[in-house]
Short mmCIF file of C-alpha atoms and ligand atoms in Angstrom, two decimals:
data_model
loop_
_atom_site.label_atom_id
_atom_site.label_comp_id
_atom_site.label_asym_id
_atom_site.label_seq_id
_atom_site.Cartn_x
_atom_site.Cartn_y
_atom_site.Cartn_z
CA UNK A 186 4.58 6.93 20.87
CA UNK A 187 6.56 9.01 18.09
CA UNK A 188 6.33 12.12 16.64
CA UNK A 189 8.50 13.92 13.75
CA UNK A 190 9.78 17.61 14.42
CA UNK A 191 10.77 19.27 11.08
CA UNK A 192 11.60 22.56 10.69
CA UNK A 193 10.91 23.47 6.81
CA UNK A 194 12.06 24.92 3.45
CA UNK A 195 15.32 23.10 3.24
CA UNK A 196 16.68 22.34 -0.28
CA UNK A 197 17.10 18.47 -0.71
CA UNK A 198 19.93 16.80 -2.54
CA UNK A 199 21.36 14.21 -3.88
CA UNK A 200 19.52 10.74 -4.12
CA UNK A 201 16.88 8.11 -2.32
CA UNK A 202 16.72 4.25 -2.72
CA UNK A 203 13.52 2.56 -2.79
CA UNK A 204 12.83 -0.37 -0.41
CA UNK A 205 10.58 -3.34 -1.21
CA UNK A 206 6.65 -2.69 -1.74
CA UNK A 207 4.48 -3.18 1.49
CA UNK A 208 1.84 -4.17 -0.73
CA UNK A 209 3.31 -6.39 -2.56
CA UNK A 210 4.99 -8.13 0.13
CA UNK A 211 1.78 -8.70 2.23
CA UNK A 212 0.09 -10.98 -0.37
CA UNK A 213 3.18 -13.15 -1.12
CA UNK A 214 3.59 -13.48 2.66
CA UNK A 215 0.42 -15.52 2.71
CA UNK A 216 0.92 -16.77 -0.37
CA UNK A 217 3.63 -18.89 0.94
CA UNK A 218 0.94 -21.04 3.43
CA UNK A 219 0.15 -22.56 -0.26
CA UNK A 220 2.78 -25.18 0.35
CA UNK A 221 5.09 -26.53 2.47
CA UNK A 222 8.79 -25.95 3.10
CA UNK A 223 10.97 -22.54 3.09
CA UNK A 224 10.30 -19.84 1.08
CA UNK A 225 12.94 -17.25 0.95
CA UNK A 226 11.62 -13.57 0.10
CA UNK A 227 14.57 -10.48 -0.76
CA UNK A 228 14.15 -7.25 -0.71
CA UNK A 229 10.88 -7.30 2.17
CA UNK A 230 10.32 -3.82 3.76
CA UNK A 231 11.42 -3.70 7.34
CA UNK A 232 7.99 -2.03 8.77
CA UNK A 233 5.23 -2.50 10.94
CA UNK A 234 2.52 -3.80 8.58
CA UNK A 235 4.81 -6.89 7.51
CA UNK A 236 5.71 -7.42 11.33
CA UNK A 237 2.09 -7.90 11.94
CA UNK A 238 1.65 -9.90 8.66
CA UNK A 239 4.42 -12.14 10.18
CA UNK A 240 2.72 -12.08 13.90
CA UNK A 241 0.06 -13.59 11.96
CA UNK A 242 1.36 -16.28 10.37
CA UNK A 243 3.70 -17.04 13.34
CA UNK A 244 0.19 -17.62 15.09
CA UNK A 245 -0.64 -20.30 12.30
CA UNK A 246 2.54 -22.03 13.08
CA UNK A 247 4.92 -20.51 10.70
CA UNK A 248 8.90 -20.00 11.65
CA UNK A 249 10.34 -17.32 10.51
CA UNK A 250 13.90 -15.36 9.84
CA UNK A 251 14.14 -12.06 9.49
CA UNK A 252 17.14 -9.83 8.97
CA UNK A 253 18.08 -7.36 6.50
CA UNK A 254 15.32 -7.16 4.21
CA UNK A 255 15.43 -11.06 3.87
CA UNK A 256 12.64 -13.21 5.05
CA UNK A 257 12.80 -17.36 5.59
CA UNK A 258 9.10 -18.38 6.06
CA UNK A 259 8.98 -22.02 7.20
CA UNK A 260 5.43 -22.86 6.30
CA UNK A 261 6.19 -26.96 7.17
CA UNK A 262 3.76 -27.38 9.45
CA UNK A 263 0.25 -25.34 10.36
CA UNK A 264 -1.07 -26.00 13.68
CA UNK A 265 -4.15 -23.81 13.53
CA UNK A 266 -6.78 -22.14 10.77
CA UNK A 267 -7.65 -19.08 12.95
CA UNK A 268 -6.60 -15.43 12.52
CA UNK A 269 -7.31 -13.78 15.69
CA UNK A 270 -8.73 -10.48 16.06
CA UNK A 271 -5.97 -8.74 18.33
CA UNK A 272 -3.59 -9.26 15.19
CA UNK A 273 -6.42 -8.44 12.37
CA UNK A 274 -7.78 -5.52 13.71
CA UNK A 275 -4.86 -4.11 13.75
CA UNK A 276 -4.15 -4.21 9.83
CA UNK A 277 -7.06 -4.94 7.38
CA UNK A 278 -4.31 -7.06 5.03
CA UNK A 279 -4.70 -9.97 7.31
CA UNK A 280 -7.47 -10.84 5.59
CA UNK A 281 -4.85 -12.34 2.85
CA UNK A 282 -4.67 -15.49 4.47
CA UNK A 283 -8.50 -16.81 4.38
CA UNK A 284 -7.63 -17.79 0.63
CA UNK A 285 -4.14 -19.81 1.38
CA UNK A 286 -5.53 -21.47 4.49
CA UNK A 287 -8.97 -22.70 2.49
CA UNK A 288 -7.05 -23.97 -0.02
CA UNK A 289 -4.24 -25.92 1.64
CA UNK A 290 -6.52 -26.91 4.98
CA UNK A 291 -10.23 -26.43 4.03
CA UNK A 292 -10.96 -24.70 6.73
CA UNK A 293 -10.10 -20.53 7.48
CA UNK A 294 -11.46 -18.71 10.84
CA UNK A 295 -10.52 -14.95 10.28
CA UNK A 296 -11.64 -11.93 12.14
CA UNK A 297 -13.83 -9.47 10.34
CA UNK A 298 -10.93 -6.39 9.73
CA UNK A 299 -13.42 -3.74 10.82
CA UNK A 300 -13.72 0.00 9.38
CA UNK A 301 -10.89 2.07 9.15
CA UNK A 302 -9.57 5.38 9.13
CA UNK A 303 -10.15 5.99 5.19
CA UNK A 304 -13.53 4.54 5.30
CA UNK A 305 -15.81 1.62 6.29
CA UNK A 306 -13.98 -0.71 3.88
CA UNK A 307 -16.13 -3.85 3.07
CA UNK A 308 -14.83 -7.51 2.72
CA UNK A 309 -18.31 -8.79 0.82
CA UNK A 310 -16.51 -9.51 -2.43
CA UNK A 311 -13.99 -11.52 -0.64
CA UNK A 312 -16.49 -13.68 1.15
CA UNK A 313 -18.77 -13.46 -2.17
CA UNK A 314 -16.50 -14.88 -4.38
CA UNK A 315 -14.89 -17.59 -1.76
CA UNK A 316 -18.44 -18.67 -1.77
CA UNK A 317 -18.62 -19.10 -5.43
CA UNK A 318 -15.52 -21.37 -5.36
CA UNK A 319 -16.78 -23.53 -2.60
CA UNK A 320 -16.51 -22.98 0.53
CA UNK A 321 -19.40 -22.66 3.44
CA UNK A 322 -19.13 -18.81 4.99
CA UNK A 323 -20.99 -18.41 8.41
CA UNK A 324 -20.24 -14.71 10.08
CA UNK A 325 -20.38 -14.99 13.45
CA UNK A 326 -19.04 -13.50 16.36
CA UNK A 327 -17.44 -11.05 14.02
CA UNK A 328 -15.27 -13.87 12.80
CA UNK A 329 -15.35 -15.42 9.16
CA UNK A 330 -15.54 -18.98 9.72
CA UNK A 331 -14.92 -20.79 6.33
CA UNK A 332 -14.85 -24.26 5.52
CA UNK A 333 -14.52 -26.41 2.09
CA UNK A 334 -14.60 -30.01 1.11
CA UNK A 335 -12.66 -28.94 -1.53
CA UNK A 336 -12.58 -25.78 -3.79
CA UNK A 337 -13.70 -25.81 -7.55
CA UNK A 338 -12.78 -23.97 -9.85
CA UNK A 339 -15.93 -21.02 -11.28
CA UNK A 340 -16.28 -17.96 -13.13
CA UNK A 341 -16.31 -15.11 -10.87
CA UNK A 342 -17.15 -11.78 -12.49
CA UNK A 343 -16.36 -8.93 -9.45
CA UNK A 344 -18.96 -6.42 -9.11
CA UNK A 345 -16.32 -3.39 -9.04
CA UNK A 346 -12.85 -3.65 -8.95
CA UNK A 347 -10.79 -4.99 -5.77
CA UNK A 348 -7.03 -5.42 -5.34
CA UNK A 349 -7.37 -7.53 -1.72
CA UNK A 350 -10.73 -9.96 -3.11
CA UNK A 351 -8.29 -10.28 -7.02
CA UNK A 352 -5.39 -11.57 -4.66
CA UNK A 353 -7.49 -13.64 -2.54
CA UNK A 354 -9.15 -15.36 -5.24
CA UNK A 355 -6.27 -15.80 -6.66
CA UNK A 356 -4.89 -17.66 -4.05
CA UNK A 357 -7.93 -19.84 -3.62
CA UNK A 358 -7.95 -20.87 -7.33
CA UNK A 359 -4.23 -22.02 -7.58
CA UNK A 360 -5.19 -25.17 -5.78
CA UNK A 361 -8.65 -25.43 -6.60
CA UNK A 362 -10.20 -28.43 -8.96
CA UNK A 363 -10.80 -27.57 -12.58
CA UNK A 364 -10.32 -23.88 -13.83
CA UNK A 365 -11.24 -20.70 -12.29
CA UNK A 366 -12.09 -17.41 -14.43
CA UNK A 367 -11.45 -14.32 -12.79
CA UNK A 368 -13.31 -11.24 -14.76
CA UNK A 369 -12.82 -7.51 -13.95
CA UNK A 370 -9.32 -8.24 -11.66
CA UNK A 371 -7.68 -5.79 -10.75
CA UNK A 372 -4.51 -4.76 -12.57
CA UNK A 373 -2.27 -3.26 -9.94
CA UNK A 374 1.56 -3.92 -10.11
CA UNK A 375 0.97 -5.60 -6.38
CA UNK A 376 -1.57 -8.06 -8.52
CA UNK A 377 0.82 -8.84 -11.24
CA UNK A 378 3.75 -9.70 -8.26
CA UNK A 379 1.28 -12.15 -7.01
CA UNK A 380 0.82 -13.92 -10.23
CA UNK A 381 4.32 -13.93 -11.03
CA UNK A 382 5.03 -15.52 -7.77
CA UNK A 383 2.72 -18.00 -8.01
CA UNK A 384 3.63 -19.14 -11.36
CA UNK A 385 7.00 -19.58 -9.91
CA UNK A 386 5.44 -21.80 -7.11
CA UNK A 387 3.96 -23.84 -9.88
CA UNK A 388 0.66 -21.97 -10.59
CA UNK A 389 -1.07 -22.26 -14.35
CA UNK A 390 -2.62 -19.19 -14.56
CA UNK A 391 -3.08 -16.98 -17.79
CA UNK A 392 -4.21 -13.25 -18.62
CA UNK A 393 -1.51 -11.29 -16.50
CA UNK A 394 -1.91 -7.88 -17.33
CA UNK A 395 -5.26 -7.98 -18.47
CA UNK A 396 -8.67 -8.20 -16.45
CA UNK A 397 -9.22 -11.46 -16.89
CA UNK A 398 -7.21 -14.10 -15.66
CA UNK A 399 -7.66 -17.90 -16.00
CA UNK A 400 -6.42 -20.39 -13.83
CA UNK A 401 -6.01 -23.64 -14.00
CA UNK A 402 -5.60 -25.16 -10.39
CA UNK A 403 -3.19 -27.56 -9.53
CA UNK A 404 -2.47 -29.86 -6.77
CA UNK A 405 0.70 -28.98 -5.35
CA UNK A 406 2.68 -25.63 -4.88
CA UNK A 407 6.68 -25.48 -4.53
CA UNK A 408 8.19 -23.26 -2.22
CA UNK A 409 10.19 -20.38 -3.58
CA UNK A 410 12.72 -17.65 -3.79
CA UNK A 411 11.54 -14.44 -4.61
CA UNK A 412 12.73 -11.09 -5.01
CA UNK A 413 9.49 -8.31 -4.01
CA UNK A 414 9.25 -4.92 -6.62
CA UNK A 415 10.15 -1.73 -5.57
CA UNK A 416 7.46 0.50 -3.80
CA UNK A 417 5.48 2.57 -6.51
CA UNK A 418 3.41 4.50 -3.98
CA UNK A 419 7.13 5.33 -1.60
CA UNK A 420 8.93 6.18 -4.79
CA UNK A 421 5.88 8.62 -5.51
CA UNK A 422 6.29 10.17 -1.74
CA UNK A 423 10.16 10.78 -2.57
CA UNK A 424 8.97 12.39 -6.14
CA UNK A 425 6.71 14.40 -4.50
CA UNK A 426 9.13 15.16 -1.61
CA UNK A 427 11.49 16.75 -4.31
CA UNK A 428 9.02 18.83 -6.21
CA UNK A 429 7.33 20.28 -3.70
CA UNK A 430 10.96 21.75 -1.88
CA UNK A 431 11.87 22.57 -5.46
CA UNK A 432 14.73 19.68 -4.97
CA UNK A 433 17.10 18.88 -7.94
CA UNK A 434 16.65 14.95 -5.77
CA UNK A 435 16.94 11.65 -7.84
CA UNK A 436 14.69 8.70 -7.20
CA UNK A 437 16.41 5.62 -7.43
CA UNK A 438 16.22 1.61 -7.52
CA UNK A 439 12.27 2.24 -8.31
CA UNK A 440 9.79 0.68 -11.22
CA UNK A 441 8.85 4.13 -13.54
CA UNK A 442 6.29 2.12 -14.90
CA UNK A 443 4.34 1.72 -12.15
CA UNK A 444 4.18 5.25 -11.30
CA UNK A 445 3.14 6.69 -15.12
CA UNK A 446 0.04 7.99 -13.81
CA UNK A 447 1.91 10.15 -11.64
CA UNK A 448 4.35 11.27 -13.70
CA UNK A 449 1.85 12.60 -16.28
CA UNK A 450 0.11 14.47 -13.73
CA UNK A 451 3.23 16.40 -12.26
CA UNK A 452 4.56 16.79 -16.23
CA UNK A 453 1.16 18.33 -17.06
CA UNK A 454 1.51 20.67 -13.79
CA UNK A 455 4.87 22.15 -15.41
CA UNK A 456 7.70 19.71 -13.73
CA UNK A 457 10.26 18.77 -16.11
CA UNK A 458 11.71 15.32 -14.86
CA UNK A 459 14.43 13.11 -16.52
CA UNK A 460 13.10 9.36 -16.55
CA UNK A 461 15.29 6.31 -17.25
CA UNK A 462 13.97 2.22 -16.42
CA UNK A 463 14.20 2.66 -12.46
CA UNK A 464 15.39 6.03 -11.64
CA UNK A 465 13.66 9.65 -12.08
CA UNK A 466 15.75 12.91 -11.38
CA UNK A 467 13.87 16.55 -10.80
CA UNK A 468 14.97 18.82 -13.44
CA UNK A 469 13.09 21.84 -13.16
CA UNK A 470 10.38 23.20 -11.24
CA UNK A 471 8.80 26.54 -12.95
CA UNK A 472 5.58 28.33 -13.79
CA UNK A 473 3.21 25.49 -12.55
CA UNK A 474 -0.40 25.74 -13.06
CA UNK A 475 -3.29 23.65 -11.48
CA UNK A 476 -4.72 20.01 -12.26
CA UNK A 477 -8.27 18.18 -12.36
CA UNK A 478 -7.71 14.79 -11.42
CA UNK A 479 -9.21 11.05 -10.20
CA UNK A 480 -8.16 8.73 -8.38
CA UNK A 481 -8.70 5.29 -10.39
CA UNK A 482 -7.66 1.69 -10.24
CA UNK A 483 -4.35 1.04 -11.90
CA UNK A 484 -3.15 1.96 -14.35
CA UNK A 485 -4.91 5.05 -13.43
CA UNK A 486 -4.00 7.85 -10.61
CA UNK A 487 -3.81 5.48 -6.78
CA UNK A 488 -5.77 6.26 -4.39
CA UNK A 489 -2.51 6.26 -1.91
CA UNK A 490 -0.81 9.12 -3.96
CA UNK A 491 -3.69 11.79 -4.03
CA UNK A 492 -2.66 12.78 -0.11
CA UNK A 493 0.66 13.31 -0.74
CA UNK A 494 -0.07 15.44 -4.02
CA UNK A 495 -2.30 18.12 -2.31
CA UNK A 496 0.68 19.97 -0.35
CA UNK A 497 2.08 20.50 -3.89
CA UNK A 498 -1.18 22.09 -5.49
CA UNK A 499 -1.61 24.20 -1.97
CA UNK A 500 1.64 25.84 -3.42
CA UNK A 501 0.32 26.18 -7.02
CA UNK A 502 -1.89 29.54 -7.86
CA UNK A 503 -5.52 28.63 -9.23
CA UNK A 504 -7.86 26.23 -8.61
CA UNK A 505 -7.20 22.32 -8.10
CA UNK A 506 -10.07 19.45 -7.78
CA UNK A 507 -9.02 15.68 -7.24
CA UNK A 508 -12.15 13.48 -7.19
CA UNK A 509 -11.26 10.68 -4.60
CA UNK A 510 -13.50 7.60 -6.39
CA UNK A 511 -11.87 4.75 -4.46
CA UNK A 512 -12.16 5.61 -0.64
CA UNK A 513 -14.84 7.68 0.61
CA UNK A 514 -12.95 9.00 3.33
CA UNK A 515 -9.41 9.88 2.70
CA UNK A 516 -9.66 13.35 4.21
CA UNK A 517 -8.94 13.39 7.31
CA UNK A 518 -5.39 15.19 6.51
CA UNK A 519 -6.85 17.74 4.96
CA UNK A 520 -8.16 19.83 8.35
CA UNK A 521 -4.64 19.49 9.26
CA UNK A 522 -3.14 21.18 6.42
CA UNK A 523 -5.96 23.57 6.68
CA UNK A 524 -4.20 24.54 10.23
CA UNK A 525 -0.94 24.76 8.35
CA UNK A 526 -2.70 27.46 6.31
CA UNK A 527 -3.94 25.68 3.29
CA UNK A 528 -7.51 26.69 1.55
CA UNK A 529 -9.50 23.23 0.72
CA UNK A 530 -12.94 22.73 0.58
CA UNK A 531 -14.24 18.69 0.84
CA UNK A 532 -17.30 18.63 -1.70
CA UNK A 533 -18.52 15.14 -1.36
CA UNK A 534 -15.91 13.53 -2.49
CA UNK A 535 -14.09 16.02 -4.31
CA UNK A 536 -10.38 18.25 -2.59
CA UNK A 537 -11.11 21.90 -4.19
CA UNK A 538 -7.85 23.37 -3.16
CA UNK A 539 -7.36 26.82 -4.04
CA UNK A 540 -3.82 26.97 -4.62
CA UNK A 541 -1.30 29.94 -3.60
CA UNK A 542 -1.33 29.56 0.02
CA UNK A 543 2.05 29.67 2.52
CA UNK A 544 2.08 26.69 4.97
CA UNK A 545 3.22 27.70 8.13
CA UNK A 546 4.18 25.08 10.69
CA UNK A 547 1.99 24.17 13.27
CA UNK A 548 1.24 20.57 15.80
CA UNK A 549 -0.87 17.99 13.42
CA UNK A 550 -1.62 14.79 13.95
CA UNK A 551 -1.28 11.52 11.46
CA UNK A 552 -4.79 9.52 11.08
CA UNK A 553 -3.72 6.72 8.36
CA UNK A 554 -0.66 6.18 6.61
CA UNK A 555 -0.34 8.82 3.58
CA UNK A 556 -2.37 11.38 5.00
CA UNK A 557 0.38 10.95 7.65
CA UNK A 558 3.41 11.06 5.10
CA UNK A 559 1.17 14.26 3.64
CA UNK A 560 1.84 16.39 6.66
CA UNK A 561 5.45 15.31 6.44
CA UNK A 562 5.63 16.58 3.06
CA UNK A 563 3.84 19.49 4.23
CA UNK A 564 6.00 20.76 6.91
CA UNK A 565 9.26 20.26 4.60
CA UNK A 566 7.65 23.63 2.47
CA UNK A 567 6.05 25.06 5.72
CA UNK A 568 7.34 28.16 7.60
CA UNK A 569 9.29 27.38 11.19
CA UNK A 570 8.60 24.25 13.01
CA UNK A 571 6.30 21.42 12.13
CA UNK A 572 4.96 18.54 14.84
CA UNK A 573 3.32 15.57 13.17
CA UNK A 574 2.36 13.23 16.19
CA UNK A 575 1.03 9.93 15.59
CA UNK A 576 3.49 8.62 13.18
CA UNK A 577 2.54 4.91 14.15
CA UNK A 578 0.66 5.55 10.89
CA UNK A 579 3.26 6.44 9.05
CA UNK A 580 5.58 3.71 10.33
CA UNK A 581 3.10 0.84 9.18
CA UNK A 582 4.42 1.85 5.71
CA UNK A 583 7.10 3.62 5.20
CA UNK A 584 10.77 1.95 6.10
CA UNK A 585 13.17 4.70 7.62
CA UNK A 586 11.39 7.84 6.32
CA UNK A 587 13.48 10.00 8.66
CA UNK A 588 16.97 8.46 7.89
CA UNK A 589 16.27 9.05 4.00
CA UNK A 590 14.86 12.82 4.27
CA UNK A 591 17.55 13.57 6.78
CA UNK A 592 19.92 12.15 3.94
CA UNK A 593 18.71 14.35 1.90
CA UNK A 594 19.03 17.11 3.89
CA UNK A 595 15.80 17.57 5.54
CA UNK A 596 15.86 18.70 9.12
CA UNK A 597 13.40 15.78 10.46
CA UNK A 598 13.78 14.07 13.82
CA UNK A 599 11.92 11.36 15.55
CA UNK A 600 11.41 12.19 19.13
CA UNK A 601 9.05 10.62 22.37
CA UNK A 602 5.75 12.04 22.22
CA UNK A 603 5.89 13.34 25.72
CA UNK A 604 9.15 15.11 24.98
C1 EPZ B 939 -5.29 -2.18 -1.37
O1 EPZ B 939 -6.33 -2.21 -0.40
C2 EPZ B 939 -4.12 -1.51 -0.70
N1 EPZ B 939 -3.76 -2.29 0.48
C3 EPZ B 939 -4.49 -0.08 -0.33
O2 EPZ B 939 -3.30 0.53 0.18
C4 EPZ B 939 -4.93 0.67 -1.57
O3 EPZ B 939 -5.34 1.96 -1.20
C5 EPZ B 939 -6.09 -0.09 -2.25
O4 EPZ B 939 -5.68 -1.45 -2.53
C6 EPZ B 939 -6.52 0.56 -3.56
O5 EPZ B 939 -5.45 0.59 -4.45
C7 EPZ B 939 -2.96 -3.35 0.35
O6 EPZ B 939 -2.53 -3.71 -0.74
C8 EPZ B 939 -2.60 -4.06 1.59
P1 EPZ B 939 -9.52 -2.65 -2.65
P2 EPZ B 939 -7.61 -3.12 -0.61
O7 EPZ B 939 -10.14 -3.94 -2.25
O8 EPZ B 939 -7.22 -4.35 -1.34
C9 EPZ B 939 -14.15 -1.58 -2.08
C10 EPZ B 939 -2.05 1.91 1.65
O9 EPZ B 939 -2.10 3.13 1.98
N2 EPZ B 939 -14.31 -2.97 -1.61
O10 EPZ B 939 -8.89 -2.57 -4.01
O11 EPZ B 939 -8.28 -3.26 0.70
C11 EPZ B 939 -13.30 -0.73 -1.13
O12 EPZ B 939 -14.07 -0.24 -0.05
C12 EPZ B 939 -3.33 1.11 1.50
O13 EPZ B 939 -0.99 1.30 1.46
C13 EPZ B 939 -15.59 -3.44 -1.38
O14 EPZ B 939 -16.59 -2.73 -1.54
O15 EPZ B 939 -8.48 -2.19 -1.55
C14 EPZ B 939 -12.78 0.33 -2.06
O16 EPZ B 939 -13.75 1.31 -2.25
C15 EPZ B 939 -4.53 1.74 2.02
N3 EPZ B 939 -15.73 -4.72 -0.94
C16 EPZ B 939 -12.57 -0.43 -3.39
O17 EPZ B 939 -13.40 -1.59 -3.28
C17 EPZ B 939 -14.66 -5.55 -0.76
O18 EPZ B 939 -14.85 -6.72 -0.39
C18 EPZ B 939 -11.16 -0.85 -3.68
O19 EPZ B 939 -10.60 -1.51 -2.54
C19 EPZ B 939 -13.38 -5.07 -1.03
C20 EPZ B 939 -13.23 -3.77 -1.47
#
């Protein structure tokens, strides 16, 4: 195991390039059991969560290549339906593939994912709406065993609004019979990647961009090339990395438009930022003031940015709320920065930080992915030495976060956690 030592307040200079979106890439990666032959995906984040995505469908009897961000998935031949628990547990996105593999073998055997750190983390509307467009669920054994004579295209309307069950469907309906209406999708850029892919692969489907998408399923899927987005919710950690050390730092080779939300929020704090198509440079960082916000489904503020904005409004004098509506359990960062020095009260599910405080560096420890990138931001402003430990979290989703901070100028290292 790994931990980061940074020792804090360094200025940051100069400029960051954004890899490819972790989830965005997931979905396509089993999207490409919808047909047979090589797909070739570019620009594919080299990090833990797509190794395991790749373990997975290695399992199924996929070949892969991969080197330097490119990835040859060999989806020719599938010798078996099941996604085993050792792999699933260990990342809830497995649960990607129980759309592909009903709808190119009829059957799907997939481990329930489990809770996880941010909360318990339900898969009913998957299963719900997999049911709706034929196939037979059974839950046993903590597996989802899934079979189909054939899936038919329905109208499903989801109850609330779900990124993993909009992509799943999706991937059902493609090669369903007859058409499939999907109301209250999800909009997330990661949703709109999947669509465009699959419309490359042949898909019919209509409504990108809005909530409700129709799709009219075909037989057969083509096999690809594909280039994946840039990371909105990395680009937002580099953004964030910047204001918070007061950083003149540009953000480059990212999508602005995925991350409006968050630029509003930091203009409306006091941050002056010069935005082009896909690059944002910190202009100046003066007189900021406090913010009220929510976390919403896109287009409105992610879920995976409000950790990495609370070291920010620790800084800021006054009062700051952000009412976390999609996860009821994204906290578990905050009793760390509490030990940096912070002042946050949890109401329900409401951050009350009261702003003004001096982080001093401290041991913490990462318990999911951004509230584990959070205490890295955290110990770039902190006084003296910072330890995050655990950064297996932070690793599942980040591609070389020391190498680009330490080009920047940070004063990060990786070391053993025994050291
Ligand atoms: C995706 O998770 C992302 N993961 C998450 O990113 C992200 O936080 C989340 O979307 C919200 O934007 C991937 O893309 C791999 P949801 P997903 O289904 O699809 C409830 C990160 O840090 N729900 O949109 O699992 C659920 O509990 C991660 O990169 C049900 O009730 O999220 C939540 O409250 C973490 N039943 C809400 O819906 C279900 O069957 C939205 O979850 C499914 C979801």
């Amino acid at each position: 195991m790994y931990k980061y030592l940074i020792n804090g307040q360094k200025e940051l200079k100069g400029e960051v390039l954004i890899s490819g979106s972790k989830n965005a890439a997931l979905p396509l990666l089993a999207a490409s059991l919808l047909t047979s032959g090589k797909t070739m995906l570019r620009n594919v984040p080299e990090l833990k969560d797509i190794k395991t995505m790749l373990e997975v469908l290695k399992f199924l009897g996929v070949k892969y290549l991969f080197e330097k961000n490119n990835l040859e998935l060999d989806t020719t031949k599938l010798t078996t339906h099941k996604a085993p628990y050792d792999l699933v547990k260990t990342m809830r996105a497995s649960i990607y593939v129980l759309g592909p593999l009903l709808a190119r073998l009829g059957k799907a055997m997939v481990s329930l994912p489990g809770g996880c750190a941010i909360g318990p983390r339900p898969v009913n509307l998957h299963i719900d709406a997999m049911e709706k467009l034929g196939a037979t669920i059974k839950i046993e054994d903590g597996f989802i065993h899934a079979t189909t004579k054939g899936l038919k295209g329905t109208e499903i309307t989801f109850p609330k609004i779900s990124v993993g069950a909009t992509a799943n469907i999706l991937m059902g309906a493609v090669l369903a019979k007859g058409t499939t209406v999907i109301k209250n999708a999800a909009l997330e850029p990661e949703v709109e990647e999947l669509i465009n892919f699959l419309i490359k692969m042949g898909a019919r489907i209509e409504g990108k961009n809005t909530d409700t998408l129709t799709i009219q399923g075909i037989q057969k899927l083509k096999p690809v090339q594909y280039t994946v987005i840039p990371d909105r919710i990395e680009s937002g950690t580099y953004l964030m990395a910047g204001v918070i050390s007061e950083s003149p730092i540009t953000i480059k080779n990212m999508n602005v438009d995925h991350i409006r939300s968050l630029i509003r929020i930091l203009e409306e704090i006091g941050v002056q930022l010069e935005v082009s198509n896909n690059s944002v440079k910190i202009k100046k960082i003066s007189n900021l003031k406090g913010v009220y916000l929510k976390t919403l489904p896109y287009p409105g503020f992610p879920t995976d940015l409000h950790p990495l904005l609370t070291p920010l409004l620790t800084k800021i004098k006054g009062i700051s709320v952000i009412n976390e509506t999609i996860f009821e359990n994204r906290f578990a960062y905050i009793p760390e920065l509490i030990r940096m020095g912070a002042e946050i009260e949890i109401d329900d599910h409401m951050v009350i930080i009261k702003g003004g405080s001096r982080l001093n560096g401290t041991k913490v420890m990462a318990s999911d992915l951004r509230g584990g990138a959070a205490l890295v931001l955290a110990g770039l402003i902190a006084k003296n030495e910072t330890i995050v430990d655990r950064i297996y979290h932070i690793d599942r989703g980040y591609e070389n976060m020391e190498d680009k901070l330490q080009k920047l100028g940070a004063d990060i290292k990786r070391i053993k956690s025994d050291q």
